[in-house]
């Protein structure tokens, strides 16, 4: 008899725990729909409460501004104009700069190669031209490469 009573007490508690965990399994679709509906209602209630709060604060601010204006009128105080100051541009932090893409890096490398090539090709010619112009006697005469004949300095007339 005592075993029967103990089994009844433990059995009822065990079935209650199974029901809370979801041991039935047949009402899963209904439970999901109910949960979704409750969530929608909760979100709507939150949105409505937020709208009411914003409206309340807007009205309070209007009342405050009216009171401020009354005080300004009473004491002949001019309303301060809101001056929007342009914030000074901070110097960019080198650690926070935009990273360059591989395409940009390749384009920069190619530009540097072109600069190196042109400086190696034209730097000696420009130095010779400057030195001859500085002396005032000779200028360089350039001839096309397909012509036969050396490049020779020509006297200035």
XYZ file of C-alpha atoms in Angstrom:
157
model
C 0.000 0.000 0.000
C 2.822 2.418 0.858
C 4.534 1.593 -2.424
C 1.379 2.460 -4.327
C 1.088 5.856 -2.633
C 4.783 6.622 -3.238
C 4.417 5.668 -6.910
C 1.396 7.924 -7.288
C 3.199 10.899 -5.774
C 6.399 10.458 -7.788
C 4.482 9.585 -10.954
C 2.397 12.764 -10.860
C 5.488 14.900 -10.385
C 7.297 13.091 -13.187
C 4.425 13.557 -15.644
C 4.263 17.264 -14.761
C 7.954 17.603 -15.588
C 7.485 15.730 -18.887
C 4.604 18.031 -19.838
C 6.677 21.147 -19.096
C 9.563 19.878 -21.192
C 7.259 19.083 -24.109
C 6.990 15.358 -23.998
C 3.609 15.217 -25.815
C 4.864 16.347 -29.230
C 1.447 16.578 -30.863
C 0.894 20.309 -30.240
C 4.201 21.626 -31.635
C 2.587 23.435 -34.611
C 0.002 25.125 -32.418
C 2.676 26.095 -29.868
C 4.846 27.686 -32.571
C 1.926 29.662 -33.945
C 0.974 30.808 -30.444
C 4.569 31.799 -29.705
C 4.833 33.759 -32.964
C 1.526 35.521 -32.289
C 2.613 36.395 -28.750
C 5.927 37.724 -30.054
C 4.143 39.907 -32.617
C 1.824 41.259 -29.950
C 4.775 41.939 -27.660
C 6.628 43.820 -30.442
C 3.511 45.872 -31.226
C 3.099 46.727 -27.540
C 6.742 47.829 -27.327
C 6.331 50.000 -30.427
C 3.150 51.605 -29.095
C 4.786 52.304 -25.742
C 7.767 53.907 -27.503
C 5.441 56.077 -29.619
C 3.536 57.193 -26.516
C 6.807 58.024 -24.748
C 8.072 60.078 -27.715
C 4.768 61.969 -27.954
C 4.823 62.695 -24.216
C 8.363 64.082 -24.424
C 7.510 66.149 -27.485
C 4.584 67.755 -25.654
C 6.723 68.416 -22.573
C 9.383 70.093 -24.714
C 6.752 72.273 -26.412
C 5.470 73.366 -22.980
C 9.010 74.136 -21.824
C 9.733 76.169 -24.944
C 6.501 78.131 -24.437
C 7.513 78.835 -20.843
C 11.000 79.907 -21.958
C 9.503 82.248 -24.553
C 7.198 83.793 -21.946
C 10.205 84.487 -19.703
C 12.140 85.970 -22.642
C 9.206 88.243 -23.481
C 8.770 89.308 -19.860
C 12.422 90.297 -19.388
C 13.118 91.379 -22.994
C 15.747 88.722 -23.550
C 16.674 87.816 -27.085
C 16.795 84.168 -27.991
C 20.279 82.894 -28.556
C 20.932 81.868 -32.104
C 22.303 78.389 -32.355
C 25.687 78.648 -33.987
C 26.757 75.506 -35.716
C 30.512 75.478 -35.569
C 32.360 73.527 -38.159
C 34.307 70.916 -36.309
C 37.978 71.171 -37.166
C 39.221 68.297 -39.197
C 41.417 66.079 -37.121
C 44.628 64.908 -38.626
C 44.088 61.416 -39.906
C 45.480 58.704 -37.716
C 47.977 56.671 -39.758
C 46.859 53.534 -37.969
C 43.247 54.092 -39.036
C 43.870 54.851 -42.706
C 42.124 52.952 -45.461
C 43.982 49.847 -46.525
C 45.052 49.716 -50.159
C 43.785 46.946 -52.372
C 46.215 44.706 -54.274
C 45.193 46.469 -57.505
C 46.111 49.862 -56.044
C 49.438 48.524 -54.808
C 50.211 47.074 -58.253
C 49.323 50.365 -59.951
C 51.622 52.278 -57.581
C 54.482 49.847 -58.210
C 54.008 50.198 -61.969
C 54.013 54.007 -61.675
C 57.226 53.879 -59.643
C 58.856 51.678 -62.294
C 57.849 54.159 -65.001
C 59.250 57.019 -62.930
C 62.509 55.126 -62.428
C 62.762 54.359 -66.151
C 62.107 57.933 -67.241
C 64.463 59.387 -64.651
C 67.280 57.037 -65.738
C 66.670 57.825 -69.410
C 66.162 61.580 -69.320
C 68.185 62.639 -66.268
C 71.586 62.480 -68.035
C 70.159 64.328 -71.031
C 68.623 67.036 -68.899
C 71.900 67.454 -66.964
C 73.839 67.843 -70.222
C 71.285 70.329 -71.513
C 71.451 72.385 -68.323
C 75.234 72.475 -68.353
C 75.363 73.540 -72.002
C 72.716 76.196 -71.466
C 74.555 77.459 -68.435
C 77.720 77.971 -70.497
C 75.648 79.650 -73.226
C 77.747 78.201 -76.038
C 76.178 74.974 -77.148
C 72.770 73.343 -77.249
C 72.137 69.702 -77.955
C 70.748 68.841 -81.336
C 68.604 65.747 -81.303
C 68.108 63.711 -84.420
C 65.662 60.873 -84.958
C 67.126 57.452 -84.232
C 66.513 56.067 -87.723
C 68.814 58.683 -89.297
C 72.452 57.918 -89.742
C 74.801 60.310 -88.106
C 75.962 61.283 -84.669
C 74.303 63.685 -82.321
C 76.555 66.721 -82.176
C 76.375 70.014 -80.363
C 75.500 72.968 -82.557
C 76.708 76.508 -81.985
C 74.209 79.138 -80.907
C 73.864 81.909 -83.450
